[in-house]
Coordinates of C-alpha atoms and ligand atoms in Angstrom, one line a residue:
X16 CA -72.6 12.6 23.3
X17 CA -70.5 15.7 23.7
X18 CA -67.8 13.7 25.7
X19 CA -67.3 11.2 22.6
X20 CA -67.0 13.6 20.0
X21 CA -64.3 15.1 22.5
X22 CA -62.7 12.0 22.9
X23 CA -62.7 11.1 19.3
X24 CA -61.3 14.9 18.6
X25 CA -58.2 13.7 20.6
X26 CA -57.5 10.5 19.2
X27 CA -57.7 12.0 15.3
X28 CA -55.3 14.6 16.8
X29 CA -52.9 12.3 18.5
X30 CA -53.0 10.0 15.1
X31 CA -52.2 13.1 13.3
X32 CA -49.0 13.8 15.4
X33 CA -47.7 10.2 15.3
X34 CA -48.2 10.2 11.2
X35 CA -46.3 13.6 11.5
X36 CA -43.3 11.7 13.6
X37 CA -43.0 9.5 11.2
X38 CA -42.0 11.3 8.3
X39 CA -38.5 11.9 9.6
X40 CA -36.5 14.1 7.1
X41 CA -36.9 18.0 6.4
X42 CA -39.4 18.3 9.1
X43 CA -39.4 20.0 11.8
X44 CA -38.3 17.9 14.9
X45 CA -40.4 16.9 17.8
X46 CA -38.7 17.6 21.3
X47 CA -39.7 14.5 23.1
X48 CA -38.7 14.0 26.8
X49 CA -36.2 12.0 25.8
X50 CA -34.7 13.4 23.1
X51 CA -31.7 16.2 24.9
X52 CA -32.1 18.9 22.3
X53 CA -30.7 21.6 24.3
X54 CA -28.6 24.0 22.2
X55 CA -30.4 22.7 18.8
X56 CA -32.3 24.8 16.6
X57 CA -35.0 22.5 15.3
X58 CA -36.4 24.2 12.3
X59 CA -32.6 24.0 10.6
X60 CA -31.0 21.0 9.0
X61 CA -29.3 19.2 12.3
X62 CA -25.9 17.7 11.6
X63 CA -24.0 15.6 14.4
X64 CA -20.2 14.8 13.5
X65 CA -18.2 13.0 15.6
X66 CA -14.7 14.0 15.4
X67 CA -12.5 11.6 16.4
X68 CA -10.2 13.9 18.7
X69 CA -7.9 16.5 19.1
X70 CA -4.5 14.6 18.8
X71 CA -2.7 16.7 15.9
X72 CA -2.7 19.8 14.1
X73 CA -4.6 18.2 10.9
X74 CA -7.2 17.9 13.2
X75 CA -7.9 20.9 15.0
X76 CA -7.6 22.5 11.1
X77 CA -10.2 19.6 10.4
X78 CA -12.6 20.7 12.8
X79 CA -12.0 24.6 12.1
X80 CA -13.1 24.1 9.1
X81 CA -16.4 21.8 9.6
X82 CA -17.4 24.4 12.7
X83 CA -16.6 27.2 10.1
X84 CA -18.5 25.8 7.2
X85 CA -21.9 24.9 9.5
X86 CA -22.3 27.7 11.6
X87 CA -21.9 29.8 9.4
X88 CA -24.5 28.4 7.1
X89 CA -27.8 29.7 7.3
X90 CA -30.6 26.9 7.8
X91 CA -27.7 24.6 9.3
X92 CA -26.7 23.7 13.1
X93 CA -23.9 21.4 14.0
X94 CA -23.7 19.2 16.9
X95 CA -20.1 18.6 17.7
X96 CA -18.6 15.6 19.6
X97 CA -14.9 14.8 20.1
X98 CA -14.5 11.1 20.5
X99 CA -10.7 11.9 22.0
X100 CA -9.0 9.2 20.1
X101 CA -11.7 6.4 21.1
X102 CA -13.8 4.6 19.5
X103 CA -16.5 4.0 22.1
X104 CA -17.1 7.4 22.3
X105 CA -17.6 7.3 18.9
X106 CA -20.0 5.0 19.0
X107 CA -21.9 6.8 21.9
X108 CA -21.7 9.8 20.0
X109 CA -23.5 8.4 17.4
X110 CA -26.0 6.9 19.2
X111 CA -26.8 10.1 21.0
X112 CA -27.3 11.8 17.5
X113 CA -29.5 9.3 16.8
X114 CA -31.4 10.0 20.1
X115 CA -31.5 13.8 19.0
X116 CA -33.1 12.7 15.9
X117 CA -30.7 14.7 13.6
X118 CA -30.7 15.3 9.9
X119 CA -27.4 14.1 9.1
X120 CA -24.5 12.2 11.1
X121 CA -20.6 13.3 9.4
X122 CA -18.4 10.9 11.3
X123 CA -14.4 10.5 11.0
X124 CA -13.6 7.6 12.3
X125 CA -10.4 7.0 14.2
X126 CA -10.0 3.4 13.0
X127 CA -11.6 1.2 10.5
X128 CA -13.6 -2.1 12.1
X129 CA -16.3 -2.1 14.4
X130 CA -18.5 0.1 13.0
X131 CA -21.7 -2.4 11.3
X132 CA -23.6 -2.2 14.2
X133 CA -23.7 1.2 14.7
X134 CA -24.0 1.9 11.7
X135 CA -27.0 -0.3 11.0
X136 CA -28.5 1.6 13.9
X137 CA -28.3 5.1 12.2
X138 CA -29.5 3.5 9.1
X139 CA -32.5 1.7 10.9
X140 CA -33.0 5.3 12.0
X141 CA -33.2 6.7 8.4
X142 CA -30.4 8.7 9.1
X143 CA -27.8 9.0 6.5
X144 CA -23.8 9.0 7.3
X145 CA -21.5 10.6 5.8
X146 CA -17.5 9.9 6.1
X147 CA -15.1 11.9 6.4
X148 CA -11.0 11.9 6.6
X149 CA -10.7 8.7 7.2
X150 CA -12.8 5.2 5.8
X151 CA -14.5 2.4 7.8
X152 CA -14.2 -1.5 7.1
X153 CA -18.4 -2.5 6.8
X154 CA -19.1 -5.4 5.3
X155 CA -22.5 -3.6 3.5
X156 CA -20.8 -0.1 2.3
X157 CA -24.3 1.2 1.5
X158 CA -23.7 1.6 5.7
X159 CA -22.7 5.0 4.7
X160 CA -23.6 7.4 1.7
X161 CA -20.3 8.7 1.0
X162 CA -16.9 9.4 2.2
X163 CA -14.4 12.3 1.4
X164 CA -10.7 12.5 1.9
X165 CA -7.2 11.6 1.1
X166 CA -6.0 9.1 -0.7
X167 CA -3.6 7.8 1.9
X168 CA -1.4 5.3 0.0
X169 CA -0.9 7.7 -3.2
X170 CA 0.5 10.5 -1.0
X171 CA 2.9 7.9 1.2
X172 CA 4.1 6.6 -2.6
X173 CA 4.5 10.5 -3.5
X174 CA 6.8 10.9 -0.3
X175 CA 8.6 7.5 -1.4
X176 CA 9.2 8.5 -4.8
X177 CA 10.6 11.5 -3.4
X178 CA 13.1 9.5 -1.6
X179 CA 13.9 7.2 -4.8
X180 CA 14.5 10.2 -6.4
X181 CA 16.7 11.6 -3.9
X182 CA 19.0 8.7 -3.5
X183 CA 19.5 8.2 -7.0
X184 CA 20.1 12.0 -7.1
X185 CA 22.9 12.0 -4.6
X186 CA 24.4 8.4 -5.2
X187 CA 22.9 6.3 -2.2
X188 CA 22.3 2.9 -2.7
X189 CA 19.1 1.6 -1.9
X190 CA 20.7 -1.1 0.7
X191 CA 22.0 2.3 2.9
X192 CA 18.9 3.8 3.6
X193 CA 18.0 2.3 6.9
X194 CA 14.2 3.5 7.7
X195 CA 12.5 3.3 10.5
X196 CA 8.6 4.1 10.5
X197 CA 6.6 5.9 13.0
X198 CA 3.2 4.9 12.5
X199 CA 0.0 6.5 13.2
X200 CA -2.8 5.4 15.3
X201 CA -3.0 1.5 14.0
X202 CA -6.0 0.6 12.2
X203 CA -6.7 4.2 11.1
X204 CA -6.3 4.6 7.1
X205 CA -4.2 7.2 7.1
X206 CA -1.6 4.6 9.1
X207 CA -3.0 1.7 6.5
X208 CA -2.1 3.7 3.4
X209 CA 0.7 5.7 4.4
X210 CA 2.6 2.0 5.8
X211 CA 1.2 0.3 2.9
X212 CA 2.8 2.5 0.7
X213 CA 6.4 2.9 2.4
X214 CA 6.7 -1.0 2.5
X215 CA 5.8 -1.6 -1.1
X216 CA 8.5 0.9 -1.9
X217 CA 11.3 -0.5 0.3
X218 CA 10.2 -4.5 -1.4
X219 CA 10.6 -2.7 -5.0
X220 CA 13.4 -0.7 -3.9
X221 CA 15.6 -2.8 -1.8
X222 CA 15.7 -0.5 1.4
X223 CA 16.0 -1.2 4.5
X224 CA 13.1 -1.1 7.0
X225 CA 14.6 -1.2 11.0
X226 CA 11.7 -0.9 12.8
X227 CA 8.0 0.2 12.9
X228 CA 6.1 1.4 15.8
X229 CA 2.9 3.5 17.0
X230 CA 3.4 6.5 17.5
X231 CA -0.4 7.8 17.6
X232 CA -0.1 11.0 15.5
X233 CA 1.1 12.8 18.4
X234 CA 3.5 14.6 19.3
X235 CA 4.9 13.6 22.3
X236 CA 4.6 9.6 21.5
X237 CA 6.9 10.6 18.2
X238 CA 9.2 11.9 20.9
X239 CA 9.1 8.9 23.1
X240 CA 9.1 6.3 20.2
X241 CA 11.8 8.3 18.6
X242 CA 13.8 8.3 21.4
X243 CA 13.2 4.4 22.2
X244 CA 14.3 3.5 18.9
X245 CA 17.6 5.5 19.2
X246 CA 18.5 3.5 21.6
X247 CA 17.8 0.3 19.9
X248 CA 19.7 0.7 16.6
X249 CA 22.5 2.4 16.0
X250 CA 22.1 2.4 12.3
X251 CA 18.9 4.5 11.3
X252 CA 19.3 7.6 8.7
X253 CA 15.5 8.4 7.8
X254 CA 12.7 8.7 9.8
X255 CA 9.6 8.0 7.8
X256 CA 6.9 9.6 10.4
X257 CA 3.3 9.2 9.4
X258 CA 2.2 13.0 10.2
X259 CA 4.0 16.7 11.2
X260 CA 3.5 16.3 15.0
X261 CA 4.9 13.0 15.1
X262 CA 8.0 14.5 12.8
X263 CA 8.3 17.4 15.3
X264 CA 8.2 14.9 18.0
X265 CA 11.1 13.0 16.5
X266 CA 13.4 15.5 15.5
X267 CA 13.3 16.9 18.9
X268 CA 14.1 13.3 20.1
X269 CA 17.2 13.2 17.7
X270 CA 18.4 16.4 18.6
X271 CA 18.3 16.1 22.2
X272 CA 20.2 12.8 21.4
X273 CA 23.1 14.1 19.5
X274 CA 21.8 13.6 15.8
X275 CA 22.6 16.0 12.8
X276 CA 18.7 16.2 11.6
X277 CA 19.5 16.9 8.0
X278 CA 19.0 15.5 4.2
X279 CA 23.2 15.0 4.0
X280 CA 22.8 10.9 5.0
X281 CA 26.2 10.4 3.6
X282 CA 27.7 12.3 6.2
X283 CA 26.0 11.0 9.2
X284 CA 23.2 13.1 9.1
X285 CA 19.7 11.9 9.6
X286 CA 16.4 12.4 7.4
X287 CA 12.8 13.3 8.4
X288 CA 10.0 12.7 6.4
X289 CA 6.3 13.3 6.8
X290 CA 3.0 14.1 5.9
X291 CA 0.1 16.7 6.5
X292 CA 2.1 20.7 5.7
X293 CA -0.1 22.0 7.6
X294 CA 1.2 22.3 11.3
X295 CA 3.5 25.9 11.5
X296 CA 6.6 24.5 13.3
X297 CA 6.7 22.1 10.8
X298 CA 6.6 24.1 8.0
X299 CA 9.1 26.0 9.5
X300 CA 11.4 23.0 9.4
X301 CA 11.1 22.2 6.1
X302 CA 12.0 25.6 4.9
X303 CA 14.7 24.8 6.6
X304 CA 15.5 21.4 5.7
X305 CA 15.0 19.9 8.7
X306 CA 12.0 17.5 7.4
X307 CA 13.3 16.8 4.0
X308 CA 9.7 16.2 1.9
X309 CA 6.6 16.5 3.1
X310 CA 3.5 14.8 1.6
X311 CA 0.7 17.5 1.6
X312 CA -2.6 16.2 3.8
X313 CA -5.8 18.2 3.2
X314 CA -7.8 18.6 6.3
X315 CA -10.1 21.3 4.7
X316 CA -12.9 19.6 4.5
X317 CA -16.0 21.5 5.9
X318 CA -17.2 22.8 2.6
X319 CA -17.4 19.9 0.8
X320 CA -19.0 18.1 3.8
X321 CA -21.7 21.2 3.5
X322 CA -21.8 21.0 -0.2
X323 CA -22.6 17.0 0.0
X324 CA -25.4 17.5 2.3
X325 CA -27.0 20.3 0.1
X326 CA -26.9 17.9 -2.4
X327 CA -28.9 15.0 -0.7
X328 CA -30.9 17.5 0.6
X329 CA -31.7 18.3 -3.0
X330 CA -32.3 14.8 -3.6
X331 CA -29.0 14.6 -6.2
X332 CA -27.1 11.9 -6.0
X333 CA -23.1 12.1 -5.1
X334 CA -20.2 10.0 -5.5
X335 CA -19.0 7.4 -3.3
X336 CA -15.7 7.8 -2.6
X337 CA -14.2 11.2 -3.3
X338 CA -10.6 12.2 -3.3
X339 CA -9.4 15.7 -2.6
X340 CA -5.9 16.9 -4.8
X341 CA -2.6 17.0 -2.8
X342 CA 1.1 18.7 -3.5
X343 CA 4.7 17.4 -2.2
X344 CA 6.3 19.9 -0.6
X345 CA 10.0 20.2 -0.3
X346 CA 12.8 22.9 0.4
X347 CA 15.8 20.9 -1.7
X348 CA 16.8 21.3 -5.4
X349 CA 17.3 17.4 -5.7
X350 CA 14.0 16.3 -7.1
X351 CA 12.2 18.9 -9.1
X352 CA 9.2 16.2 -10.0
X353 CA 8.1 12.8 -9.5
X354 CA 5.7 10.4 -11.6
X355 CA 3.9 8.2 -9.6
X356 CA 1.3 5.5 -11.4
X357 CA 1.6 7.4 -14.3
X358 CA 1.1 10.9 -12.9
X359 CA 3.6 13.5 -12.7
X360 CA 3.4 16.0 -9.6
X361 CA 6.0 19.0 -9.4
X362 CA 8.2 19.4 -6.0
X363 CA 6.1 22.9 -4.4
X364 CA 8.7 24.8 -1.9
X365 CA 6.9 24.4 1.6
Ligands
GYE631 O1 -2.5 13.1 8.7 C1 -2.9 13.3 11.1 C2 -4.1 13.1 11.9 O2 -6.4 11.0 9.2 C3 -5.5 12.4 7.6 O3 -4.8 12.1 11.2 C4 -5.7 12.1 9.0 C5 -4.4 12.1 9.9 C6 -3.5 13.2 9.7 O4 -3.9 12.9 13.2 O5 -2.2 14.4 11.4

């Protein structure tokens, strides 16, 4: 008799923990065998984001400030992965988050497609995703609860109306401005937007575009492709590059090839343009005129990822998509302001 009442003890008891594994969010997490938990404090909110890499200043600033905004939140832990500019890590990032059973998964995606099935995994695994930077191509976007970042195409038009500006400023015709473009990592949305938007201004402007190539967001590749395009045409005079390390990349390229880097096209010399203000060096060279306009990129991002998930943990409900402000930055007098669909931004000295 004794021995069933025993044995029915247990299986009320191991009911009881199944129906307490079941209800997944704000509990406390079960460390299973298979579950690596190592490092993870269990009774706090458990976010995983998968960074996408480490290839350019943006970035490291990117992740400063979503390691800065978690750990220093009481009741929060962050489990951090850098997916080094691949997307299978990515995915095997996320997957392993999902193993850990985490509150939350923040994911910046290095390029857009691919990403449904893992997706559908973290939502079969009642775990909600949050974007951030940069977007992902789902055919179901309720795949993700809500994105925030820059809106890539209004800050390459910014940079291009700069240009217009310029040119019209200092008498060059649109036919002389022979571009070439130094794209980011293809496929990203920051390369999407920011190509998008330099090709829809050279059709409505009548510029020429020489060549385009990948360039990664990196340094060293805006060297190399700089340098390979320098010896293709002999004809270029801006360098449209689609971040700062790329633009640092290129103007060392130029240099060590004999170029003037400089806003003075007329007179041989060649322009650098680019986004992101916040790299140093690059700063440096716009104060100096070296990289003639740079479109401000926002990596700051960590407080408004924390400030999302406070509010889904509060149950409120957020935005989709949500854009962060950004300023054009250049050292020249030429263009004090630009209006771009409708909006007028003022030139800010770098
Ligand atoms: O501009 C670049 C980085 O996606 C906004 O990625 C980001 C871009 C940023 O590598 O520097």
């Amino acid at each position: 008799m004794m021995k069933k009442y025993k044995m029915l003890f247990w299986l009320l008891l191991s009911m009881l923990a199944l129906v307490g594994c079941g209800s997944r969010r704000h509990v406390e997490k079960e460390n299973t065998t298979n579950v690596p938990s190592e490092g993870i404090d269990s009774n706090s909110v458990v976010v995983g984001f998968s960074q996408l890499g480490a290839e350019s200043d943006w970035r490291n600033a990117n992740t400063e400030s979503m390691k800065e905004a978690f750990y220093a939140r009481h009741g929060y832990s962050l489990v951090f992965k850098d997916g080094q500019q691949k997307q299978s890590n990515q995915i095997t990032a996320v997957r392993t988050f999902i193993q850990q059973d985490v509150d939350y998964i923040v994911l910046a995606p290095v390029t857009e497609t691919g990403w449904d099935s893992v997706l559908q995994e973290a939502r079969d695994a009642d775990i909600p995703v949050i974007l951030v930077d940069r977007l992902v191509d789902v055919s179901d976007e309720s795949l993700y609860q809500c994105w925030v970042g820059s809106d890539f195409e209004l800050e390459a038009k910014k940079v291009c109306e700069w240009l217009n500006q310029y040119a019209i400023a200092n008498g060059i015709a649109p036919g002389d401005l022979h571009i070439v473009d130094l794209q980011g990592t293809l496929g990203s949305t920051a390369q999407i937007g920011r190509s998008r938007g330099l090709y829809e201004a050279a059709m409505e402007n009548g510029w020429d575009i020489v060549d385009a190539a990948e360039a990664d967001f990196t340094q060293a590749r805006g060297r190399e492709v700089m340098a390979s395009m320098l010896r293709a045409h002999d004809n270029i005079n801006v360098v449209y590059c689609e971040n700062d390390n790329e633009a640092i990349g290129a103007i060392k390229a130029l240099e060590a090839a004999g170029y003037t880097v400089g806003s003075d096209i007329l007179n041989g010399e060649v322009m650098v343009l680019s986004f992101d203000g916040i790299n140093k060096d690059a700063l440096d060279y716009a104060r100096q005129g070296k990289i003639a306009c740079i479109g401000e990129c926002n990596p700051m991002h960590g407080e408004r990822v924390a400030s999302m998930i406070e509010q889904l943990e509060k149950g409120e409900t957020i935005n989709k998509l949500n854009y962060v402000d950004e300023r054009i930055f250049s050292a020249l007098s030429d263009v004090t302001d630009i209006t771009v669909d409708g909006e007028k931004y003022s030139v800010t000295s770098p």
